[in-house]
């Protein structure tokens, strides 16, 4: 079944309301029009009342006068005419109407039945209860003369008007939001990545609102990815100038073959590392992969990373202590978490003073582990704590390019995000503290 906020319910409500309105209005208005058109017109009432006055005058003169009046009425009007007393007995000398038919007489102000096969008998009472003037309604005074027109109004024009209202409602509910989504698609087609869906569509709770939010998310992703790729290309071209310049200087300095070979090998390695790291960062921002998660023992992982770091930096193991509890296990991807911690550790070692140490510690917080890697370096200004995670950011401009490209922390943050975690920086006392929040593994 569709959800509570599904567009299905709005369309269903609109259609059901339309059908009920058509049925109820057609029936009720049809019945009302039938009733209103069943009454005699003013002209018919006036003419028949005049006949009744003539009949009353004849009734006062006796049976012979009544007979003459009835004969005259037979010549003037087609149909049956009679004068009877209150007991339905003839006031003349002869009976022209079957007494049984007199029980179905109608009054002037009554509605006329349209189901009767014959024209109805109209009874007009005489004064002082002398009786009734009875006449079969003349054909020219039959009601329902415009009944076909009124039926066309109720059965065709009214449903057509309601159908028009239904189409207007359908347009407002469905077509108008789609037109706004089309405008967003056209804006994206015209490379206007900053355009967003009308808030009236994006704030809806139905499928069109979800589609609008998906459009906005897609446009945001495209704008962010394109902007990041442009920035990476600019930064990469800038960073490549340094090793290329050193190669040019080496080629012009008249170095020996071995020295030149060593310089070329070194600079090519620097450029390869730079290009590989940049491409990896661009791939993670564009594709946003979701690696499979598994239980990871952070303490054991730190021990392995520490061995490699000691080999590279010449540090002793005692300078990389781990103070985590033995049961510290997080839900993450082993390779991705290892790379992120390795980048953080290398960055901490690079900025540590002589004889300093880098410590891993943490504690539980709800269903997560809050971990931190803390060094004893100079730290970072509070205003720069977020900027250090941007690609190619090196706060120490005097540091040589071969010492780092400013990509390690940017890659580490993206690797942690892929595992559903967070990475941010805080100033310690002294040093810099890299904070990691990862889901706790529950067996």
Short mmCIF file of C-alpha atoms in Angstrom, two decimals:
data_model
loop_
_atom_site.label_atom_id
_atom_site.label_comp_id
_atom_site.label_asym_id
_atom_site.label_seq_id
_atom_site.Cartn_x
_atom_site.Cartn_y
_atom_site.Cartn_z
CA UNK A 1 0.00 0.00 0.00
CA UNK A 2 1.20 3.57 -0.65
CA UNK A 3 2.54 5.56 2.31
CA UNK A 4 0.45 7.97 4.35
CA UNK A 5 1.82 10.99 2.45
CA UNK A 6 1.71 9.32 -0.97
CA UNK A 7 0.39 11.26 -3.93
CA UNK A 8 -1.96 8.31 -4.52
CA UNK A 9 -4.23 9.43 -1.67
CA UNK A 10 -4.52 12.99 -3.00
CA UNK A 11 -5.41 11.80 -6.46
CA UNK A 12 -7.83 9.22 -5.05
CA UNK A 13 -9.51 11.84 -2.85
CA UNK A 14 -9.76 14.20 -5.80
CA UNK A 15 -11.29 11.54 -8.06
CA UNK A 16 -13.72 10.24 -5.42
CA UNK A 17 -14.85 13.78 -4.62
CA UNK A 18 -15.37 14.47 -8.30
CA UNK A 19 -17.47 11.33 -8.80
CA UNK A 20 -19.59 11.96 -5.70
CA UNK A 21 -20.19 15.57 -6.71
CA UNK A 22 -21.23 14.57 -10.22
CA UNK A 23 -23.63 11.92 -8.95
CA UNK A 24 -25.13 13.91 -6.08
CA UNK A 25 -25.49 17.19 -7.97
CA UNK A 26 -26.90 15.54 -11.09
CA UNK A 27 -29.48 13.63 -9.06
CA UNK A 28 -30.45 16.43 -6.68
CA UNK A 29 -30.52 19.17 -9.31
CA UNK A 30 -32.34 16.87 -11.73
CA UNK A 31 -35.04 16.14 -9.16
CA UNK A 32 -35.31 19.80 -8.22
CA UNK A 33 -35.64 20.87 -11.86
CA UNK A 34 -38.21 18.14 -12.51
CA UNK A 35 -40.25 19.41 -9.57
CA UNK A 36 -40.00 23.07 -10.52
CA UNK A 37 -40.96 22.42 -14.12
CA UNK A 38 -43.95 20.26 -13.12
CA UNK A 39 -46.09 23.27 -12.00
CA UNK A 40 -48.52 25.03 -14.33
CA UNK A 41 -47.47 28.34 -15.79
CA UNK A 42 -49.10 31.61 -14.77
CA UNK A 43 -50.88 31.85 -18.11
CA UNK A 44 -52.36 28.35 -17.71
CA UNK A 45 -53.59 29.11 -14.19
CA UNK A 46 -55.17 32.37 -15.30
CA UNK A 47 -56.99 30.75 -18.25
CA UNK A 48 -58.27 27.77 -16.25
CA UNK A 49 -59.39 30.04 -13.41
CA UNK A 50 -61.37 32.09 -15.93
CA UNK A 51 -63.04 28.87 -17.16
CA UNK A 52 -63.92 28.04 -13.56
CA UNK A 53 -65.56 31.43 -13.09
CA UNK A 54 -67.70 30.82 -16.19
CA UNK A 55 -68.57 27.36 -14.87
CA UNK A 56 -69.61 28.81 -11.51
CA UNK A 57 -71.88 31.34 -13.26
CA UNK A 58 -73.49 28.49 -15.24
CA UNK A 59 -73.92 26.39 -12.08
CA UNK A 60 -75.95 29.19 -10.49
CA UNK A 61 -78.38 29.15 -13.46
CA UNK A 62 -79.21 25.46 -13.26
CA UNK A 63 -78.58 22.17 -15.08
CA UNK A 64 -79.57 23.42 -18.55
CA UNK A 65 -77.10 26.30 -18.32
CA UNK A 66 -74.44 23.81 -17.18
CA UNK A 67 -75.13 21.65 -20.25
CA UNK A 68 -74.81 24.62 -22.56
CA UNK A 69 -71.55 25.65 -20.87
CA UNK A 70 -70.11 22.16 -21.18
CA UNK A 71 -71.08 21.99 -24.88
CA UNK A 72 -69.37 25.34 -25.44
CA UNK A 73 -66.24 24.13 -23.60
CA UNK A 74 -66.11 21.03 -25.75
CA UNK A 75 -65.89 23.25 -28.79
CA UNK A 76 -63.24 25.50 -27.22
CA UNK A 77 -60.96 22.87 -25.67
CA UNK A 78 -60.17 19.31 -26.62
CA UNK A 79 -60.50 16.86 -23.80
CA UNK A 80 -62.97 16.17 -21.04
CA UNK A 81 -64.77 18.94 -19.13
CA UNK A 82 -67.31 18.50 -16.26
CA UNK A 83 -69.01 20.30 -13.41
CA UNK A 84 -69.58 18.17 -10.28
CA UNK A 85 -70.70 18.84 -6.72
CA UNK A 86 -68.67 18.06 -3.65
CA UNK A 87 -69.94 14.46 -3.83
CA UNK A 88 -68.54 14.20 -7.38
CA UNK A 89 -72.04 14.05 -8.87
CA UNK A 90 -72.72 15.98 -12.13
CA UNK A 91 -74.36 19.40 -11.87
CA UNK A 92 -75.68 19.04 -15.43
CA UNK A 93 -78.16 16.58 -16.88
CA UNK A 94 -75.52 14.12 -18.09
CA UNK A 95 -72.22 12.66 -16.89
CA UNK A 96 -69.34 13.04 -19.33
CA UNK A 97 -66.54 11.60 -17.16
CA UNK A 98 -66.14 8.22 -15.52
CA UNK A 99 -66.54 8.78 -11.77
CA UNK A 100 -63.47 6.58 -11.13
CA UNK A 101 -61.24 9.01 -12.97
CA UNK A 102 -62.35 11.87 -10.72
CA UNK A 103 -60.32 10.41 -7.84
CA UNK A 104 -57.11 11.32 -9.68
CA UNK A 105 -57.89 15.02 -10.05
CA UNK A 106 -55.12 17.61 -9.46
CA UNK A 107 -55.35 21.16 -8.14
CA UNK A 108 -54.02 24.20 -9.95
CA UNK A 109 -51.13 24.67 -7.52
CA UNK A 110 -50.08 21.01 -7.50
CA UNK A 111 -47.18 19.63 -9.55
CA UNK A 112 -48.25 17.63 -12.54
CA UNK A 113 -47.03 14.05 -12.81
CA UNK A 114 -44.97 13.42 -15.93
CA UNK A 115 -45.43 9.65 -15.63
CA UNK A 116 -49.17 9.70 -16.49
CA UNK A 117 -50.00 8.52 -19.99
CA UNK A 118 -52.92 10.95 -20.40
CA UNK A 119 -53.21 14.62 -19.67
CA UNK A 120 -54.16 15.13 -16.00
CA UNK A 121 -57.63 16.26 -14.81
CA UNK A 122 -57.57 19.64 -13.10
CA UNK A 123 -60.17 20.31 -10.37
CA UNK A 124 -60.91 23.96 -9.54
CA UNK A 125 -63.23 24.38 -6.51
CA UNK A 126 -66.25 26.63 -6.87
CA UNK A 127 -67.20 29.20 -4.24
CA UNK A 128 -69.36 28.31 -1.24
CA UNK A 129 -68.49 24.61 -1.73
CA UNK A 130 -70.85 24.25 -4.68
CA UNK A 131 -68.54 21.72 -6.30
CA UNK A 132 -65.65 21.54 -8.77
CA UNK A 133 -64.93 22.59 -12.28
CA UNK A 134 -63.08 19.66 -13.82
CA UNK A 135 -61.11 19.98 -17.07
CA UNK A 136 -58.51 17.85 -18.75
CA UNK A 137 -55.36 19.96 -18.99
CA UNK A 138 -55.07 21.41 -22.51
CA UNK A 139 -52.06 20.17 -24.43
CA UNK A 140 -50.67 23.68 -24.86
CA UNK A 141 -50.45 24.09 -21.09
CA UNK A 142 -48.55 20.92 -20.36
CA UNK A 143 -45.54 21.60 -18.09
CA UNK A 144 -41.97 20.34 -18.76
CA UNK A 145 -41.80 22.33 -21.99
CA UNK A 146 -38.12 23.07 -21.32
CA UNK A 147 -37.42 19.86 -19.48
CA UNK A 148 -35.02 18.57 -22.17
CA UNK A 149 -32.98 21.76 -21.86
CA UNK A 150 -32.84 21.50 -18.09
CA UNK A 151 -31.92 17.82 -18.25
CA UNK A 152 -29.10 18.67 -20.63
CA UNK A 153 -27.96 21.29 -18.11
CA UNK A 154 -27.92 18.88 -15.18
CA UNK A 155 -26.72 15.77 -17.02
CA UNK A 156 -24.14 17.32 -19.34
CA UNK A 157 -23.19 20.91 -18.55
CA UNK A 158 -22.87 20.46 -14.79
CA UNK A 159 -20.67 17.31 -15.10
CA UNK A 160 -18.61 19.12 -17.73
CA UNK A 161 -18.09 22.04 -15.34
CA UNK A 162 -17.13 19.68 -12.52
CA UNK A 163 -14.76 17.86 -14.87
CA UNK A 164 -13.12 21.21 -15.62
CA UNK A 165 -12.70 21.86 -11.89
CA UNK A 166 -11.29 18.34 -11.52
CA UNK A 167 -8.74 19.04 -14.25
CA UNK A 168 -7.76 22.30 -12.54
CA UNK A 169 -7.27 20.45 -9.25
CA UNK A 170 -5.32 17.72 -11.00
CA UNK A 171 -3.11 20.33 -12.65
CA UNK A 172 -2.40 22.05 -9.33
CA UNK A 173 -1.67 18.75 -7.58
CA UNK A 174 0.36 17.02 -10.29
CA UNK A 175 1.14 18.98 -13.46
CA UNK A 176 2.27 22.29 -11.92
CA UNK A 177 4.90 20.63 -9.66
CA UNK A 178 6.10 18.59 -12.65
CA UNK A 179 6.49 21.82 -14.62
CA UNK A 180 8.69 23.22 -11.83
CA UNK A 181 10.76 20.04 -11.86
CA UNK A 182 11.11 20.43 -15.63
CA UNK A 183 12.47 23.94 -15.07
CA UNK A 184 15.06 22.46 -12.70
CA UNK A 185 16.03 19.81 -15.28
CA UNK A 186 16.37 22.50 -17.97
CA UNK A 187 18.58 24.54 -15.63
CA UNK A 188 20.84 21.54 -15.09
CA UNK A 189 20.90 20.98 -18.86
CA UNK A 190 22.08 24.59 -19.26
CA UNK A 191 24.92 23.98 -16.70
CA UNK A 192 23.20 26.14 -14.09
CA UNK A 193 24.15 23.86 -11.19
CA UNK A 194 23.19 26.48 -8.61
CA UNK A 195 19.49 26.28 -9.51
CA UNK A 196 17.23 24.53 -7.03
CA UNK A 197 13.66 23.22 -7.09
CA UNK A 198 10.88 25.56 -5.98
CA UNK A 199 10.53 25.21 -2.16
CA UNK A 200 6.79 24.61 -2.61
CA UNK A 201 7.69 21.35 -4.34
CA UNK A 202 10.72 20.36 -2.26
CA UNK A 203 8.76 20.75 1.01
CA UNK A 204 5.95 18.38 -0.02
CA UNK A 205 5.63 15.05 1.78
CA UNK A 206 4.62 13.00 -1.27
CA UNK A 207 6.51 11.44 -4.18
CA UNK A 208 6.85 14.78 -5.97
CA UNK A 209 8.51 16.26 -2.89
CA UNK A 210 10.91 13.31 -2.76
CA UNK A 211 11.66 13.79 -6.44
CA UNK A 212 12.29 17.50 -5.90
CA UNK A 213 14.65 16.82 -3.01
CA UNK A 214 16.42 14.20 -5.13
CA UNK A 215 16.84 16.82 -7.87
CA UNK A 216 18.30 19.27 -5.34
CA UNK A 217 20.62 16.62 -3.92
CA UNK A 218 21.78 15.65 -7.40
CA UNK A 219 22.39 19.28 -8.35
CA UNK A 220 24.28 19.85 -5.12
CA UNK A 221 26.41 16.77 -5.69
CA UNK A 222 27.20 17.85 -9.24
CA UNK A 223 28.03 21.39 -8.18
CA UNK A 224 30.19 20.16 -5.31
CA UNK A 225 31.99 17.53 -7.39
CA UNK A 226 32.62 19.88 -10.28
CA UNK A 227 33.89 22.62 -7.99
CA UNK A 228 36.14 20.18 -6.14
CA UNK A 229 37.55 18.74 -9.36
CA UNK A 230 38.30 22.21 -10.69
CA UNK A 231 40.02 23.11 -7.43
CA UNK A 232 42.01 19.86 -7.47
CA UNK A 233 43.14 20.50 -11.03
CA UNK A 234 44.27 24.00 -10.12
CA UNK A 235 46.09 22.77 -7.01
CA UNK A 236 47.61 19.79 -8.83
CA UNK A 237 48.96 21.97 -11.63
CA UNK A 238 50.44 24.29 -9.01
CA UNK A 239 52.03 21.46 -7.02
CA UNK A 240 53.51 19.84 -10.14
CA UNK A 241 55.43 23.00 -10.98
CA UNK A 242 57.81 22.47 -8.04
CA UNK A 243 59.24 19.04 -9.04
CA UNK A 244 59.24 20.07 -12.70
CA UNK A 245 61.20 23.20 -11.82
CA UNK A 246 63.70 21.12 -9.84
CA UNK A 247 64.10 18.78 -12.82
CA UNK A 248 64.74 21.73 -15.12
CA UNK A 249 67.35 23.16 -12.73
CA UNK A 250 69.02 19.73 -12.44
CA UNK A 251 69.19 19.37 -16.23
CA UNK A 252 70.83 22.79 -16.57
CA UNK A 253 73.25 22.38 -13.61
CA UNK A 254 75.62 19.99 -15.38
CA UNK A 255 75.21 17.17 -12.85
CA UNK A 256 76.92 13.85 -13.42
CA UNK A 257 74.93 10.98 -14.88
CA UNK A 258 74.41 9.23 -11.52
CA UNK A 259 73.40 12.42 -9.74
CA UNK A 260 70.99 13.39 -12.53
CA UNK A 261 69.50 9.89 -12.56
CA UNK A 262 68.96 10.01 -8.80
CA UNK A 263 67.32 13.43 -9.03
CA UNK A 264 65.02 12.32 -11.88
CA UNK A 265 64.04 9.16 -9.99
CA UNK A 266 63.26 11.17 -6.87
CA UNK A 267 61.20 13.85 -8.61
CA UNK A 268 59.27 11.28 -10.69
CA UNK A 269 58.40 9.47 -7.44
CA UNK A 270 57.18 12.73 -5.90
CA UNK A 271 55.01 13.49 -8.94
CA UNK A 272 53.63 9.94 -9.04
CA UNK A 273 52.69 10.12 -5.36
CA UNK A 274 51.10 13.53 -5.90
CA UNK A 275 49.07 12.41 -8.94
CA UNK A 276 47.98 9.14 -7.31
CA UNK A 277 46.83 10.90 -4.13
CA UNK A 278 44.97 13.56 -6.10
CA UNK A 279 43.21 11.01 -8.30
CA UNK A 280 42.27 8.96 -5.24
CA UNK A 281 40.80 12.04 -3.54
CA UNK A 282 38.83 12.97 -6.66
CA UNK A 283 37.54 9.39 -6.99
CA UNK A 284 36.34 9.31 -3.38
CA UNK A 285 34.55 12.65 -3.77
CA UNK A 286 32.91 11.62 -7.03
CA UNK A 287 32.01 7.98 -6.46
CA UNK A 288 31.63 8.02 -2.65
CA UNK A 289 32.18 4.26 -2.31
CA UNK A 290 30.67 2.32 0.60
CA UNK A 291 33.21 -0.30 1.75
CA UNK A 292 31.96 -3.41 3.58
CA UNK A 293 32.10 -3.05 7.36
CA UNK A 294 33.58 -5.55 9.77
CA UNK A 295 34.79 -5.66 13.39
CA UNK A 296 38.23 -4.03 13.78
CA UNK A 297 40.45 -4.20 16.90
CA UNK A 298 41.85 -0.68 16.99
CA UNK A 299 44.62 -1.49 19.49
CA UNK A 300 46.05 -4.29 17.34
CA UNK A 301 45.80 -2.11 14.24
CA UNK A 302 47.69 0.72 15.99
CA UNK A 303 50.45 -1.69 16.94
CA UNK A 304 50.96 -2.72 13.29
CA UNK A 305 50.90 0.88 12.09
CA UNK A 306 53.33 1.83 14.84
CA UNK A 307 55.88 -0.74 13.68
CA UNK A 308 55.85 0.70 10.15
CA UNK A 309 56.01 4.27 11.46
CA UNK A 310 58.98 3.46 13.71
CA UNK A 311 60.80 1.90 10.79
CA UNK A 312 60.22 4.98 8.59
CA UNK A 313 60.89 7.67 11.22
CA UNK A 314 63.45 5.95 13.45
CA UNK A 315 61.23 6.42 16.51
CA UNK A 316 61.15 3.90 19.34
CA UNK A 317 57.92 1.99 20.10
CA UNK A 318 57.66 3.70 23.50
CA UNK A 319 56.96 7.02 21.69
CA UNK A 320 53.72 5.61 20.16
CA UNK A 321 51.74 4.43 23.23
CA UNK A 322 48.19 3.03 23.00
CA UNK A 323 45.98 3.62 26.03
CA UNK A 324 42.77 2.11 24.63
CA UNK A 325 40.89 -0.53 26.62
CA UNK A 326 41.47 -4.09 25.44
CA UNK A 327 37.82 -4.45 24.32
CA UNK A 328 37.96 -1.50 21.91
CA UNK A 329 36.40 -2.88 18.72
CA UNK A 330 34.73 -0.70 16.12
CA UNK A 331 32.55 -1.43 13.11
CA UNK A 332 34.59 -0.32 10.12
CA UNK A 333 36.60 -1.35 7.10
CA UNK A 334 40.06 -2.61 8.06
CA UNK A 335 41.93 -1.26 5.02
CA UNK A 336 40.19 2.12 5.02
CA UNK A 337 40.62 2.61 8.77
CA UNK A 338 44.29 1.56 8.53
CA UNK A 339 44.96 4.12 5.79
CA UNK A 340 43.16 6.88 7.69
CA UNK A 341 45.06 6.19 10.93
CA UNK A 342 48.32 5.91 8.99
CA UNK A 343 47.82 9.35 7.43
CA UNK A 344 46.94 10.84 10.82
CA UNK A 345 49.96 9.17 12.47
CA UNK A 346 52.38 10.36 9.78
CA UNK A 347 51.05 13.88 10.06
CA UNK A 348 51.44 13.79 13.86
CA UNK A 349 55.01 12.45 13.66
CA UNK A 350 55.91 15.10 11.08
CA UNK A 351 54.81 17.90 13.42
CA UNK A 352 56.13 16.43 16.66
CA UNK A 353 59.12 18.03 18.39
CA UNK A 354 62.34 16.15 19.01
CA UNK A 355 61.77 13.50 21.67
CA UNK A 356 57.96 13.91 21.46
CA UNK A 357 55.42 11.11 21.38
CA UNK A 358 52.08 10.41 19.66
CA UNK A 359 49.40 8.73 21.79
CA UNK A 360 46.19 6.86 20.87
CA UNK A 361 43.41 6.99 23.47
CA UNK A 362 39.64 6.78 23.58
CA UNK A 363 36.45 6.01 25.48
CA UNK A 364 32.93 4.75 24.86
CA UNK A 365 30.15 7.21 24.22
CA UNK A 366 26.77 5.53 23.82
CA UNK A 367 26.96 3.07 20.94
CA UNK A 368 30.17 4.65 19.57
CA UNK A 369 33.87 4.75 20.35
CA UNK A 370 35.38 8.22 20.62
CA UNK A 371 39.07 7.90 19.70
CA UNK A 372 41.81 10.52 19.52
CA UNK A 373 45.39 10.68 18.28
CA UNK A 374 47.30 13.36 20.17
CA UNK A 375 50.78 14.74 19.42
CA UNK A 376 52.98 17.22 21.26
CA UNK A 377 53.56 19.62 18.41
CA UNK A 378 52.80 23.37 18.23
CA UNK A 379 49.09 22.84 17.52
CA UNK A 380 46.93 24.85 15.12
CA UNK A 381 45.12 28.16 15.43
CA UNK A 382 41.43 27.73 16.26
CA UNK A 383 40.42 29.38 12.99
CA UNK A 384 42.51 26.84 11.03
CA UNK A 385 41.17 23.63 12.64
CA UNK A 386 38.74 22.96 9.80
CA UNK A 387 40.91 24.23 6.97
CA UNK A 388 43.59 21.59 7.58
CA UNK A 389 41.21 18.99 6.12
CA UNK A 390 41.06 20.81 2.79
CA UNK A 391 43.25 19.38 0.00
CA UNK A 392 46.71 20.93 -0.53
CA UNK A 393 46.53 22.86 2.73
CA UNK A 394 49.89 23.33 4.45
CA UNK A 395 49.87 25.84 7.26
CA UNK A 396 53.66 25.97 7.41
CA UNK A 397 54.59 27.59 4.12
CA UNK A 398 58.31 27.15 4.81
CA UNK A 399 58.00 23.35 4.83
CA UNK A 400 59.45 21.86 1.59
CA UNK A 401 57.04 20.29 -0.85
CA UNK A 402 58.61 16.84 -0.57
CA UNK A 403 57.60 16.77 3.10
CA UNK A 404 53.90 16.51 2.25
CA UNK A 405 51.27 17.78 -0.13
CA UNK A 406 48.48 18.57 2.32
CA UNK A 407 46.39 15.59 1.12
CA UNK A 408 46.79 13.16 4.00
CA UNK A 409 44.17 14.58 6.35
CA UNK A 410 41.73 15.25 3.47
CA UNK A 411 41.95 11.59 2.42
CA UNK A 412 41.69 10.43 6.04
CA UNK A 413 38.46 12.36 6.63
CA UNK A 414 36.86 10.90 3.52
CA UNK A 415 37.93 7.37 4.48
CA UNK A 416 36.37 7.78 7.92
CA UNK A 417 33.15 9.17 6.41
CA UNK A 418 32.89 6.13 4.15
CA UNK A 419 32.64 4.00 7.31
CA UNK A 420 29.86 6.12 8.80
CA UNK A 421 32.21 7.94 11.18
CA UNK A 422 33.47 11.48 11.76
CA UNK A 423 36.93 13.06 11.93
CA UNK A 424 37.69 16.50 13.31
CA UNK A 425 40.53 18.35 15.03
CA UNK A 426 40.90 19.94 18.45
CA UNK A 427 43.80 21.69 20.10
CA UNK A 428 45.39 19.77 22.96
CA UNK A 429 47.61 21.15 25.66
CA UNK A 430 50.03 21.00 24.02
CA UNK A 431 49.76 19.63 20.48
CA UNK A 432 46.93 18.75 18.13
CA UNK A 433 44.29 16.13 18.86
CA UNK A 434 42.62 14.28 15.96
CA UNK A 435 39.17 13.07 17.07
CA UNK A 436 37.51 10.02 15.49
CA UNK A 437 33.98 8.82 16.20
CA UNK A 438 33.15 5.30 14.95
CA UNK A 439 30.33 2.87 15.60
CA UNK A 440 31.02 0.32 18.32
CA UNK A 441 30.97 -3.31 17.25
CA UNK A 442 28.43 -5.40 19.16
CA UNK A 443 28.87 -9.16 18.81
#
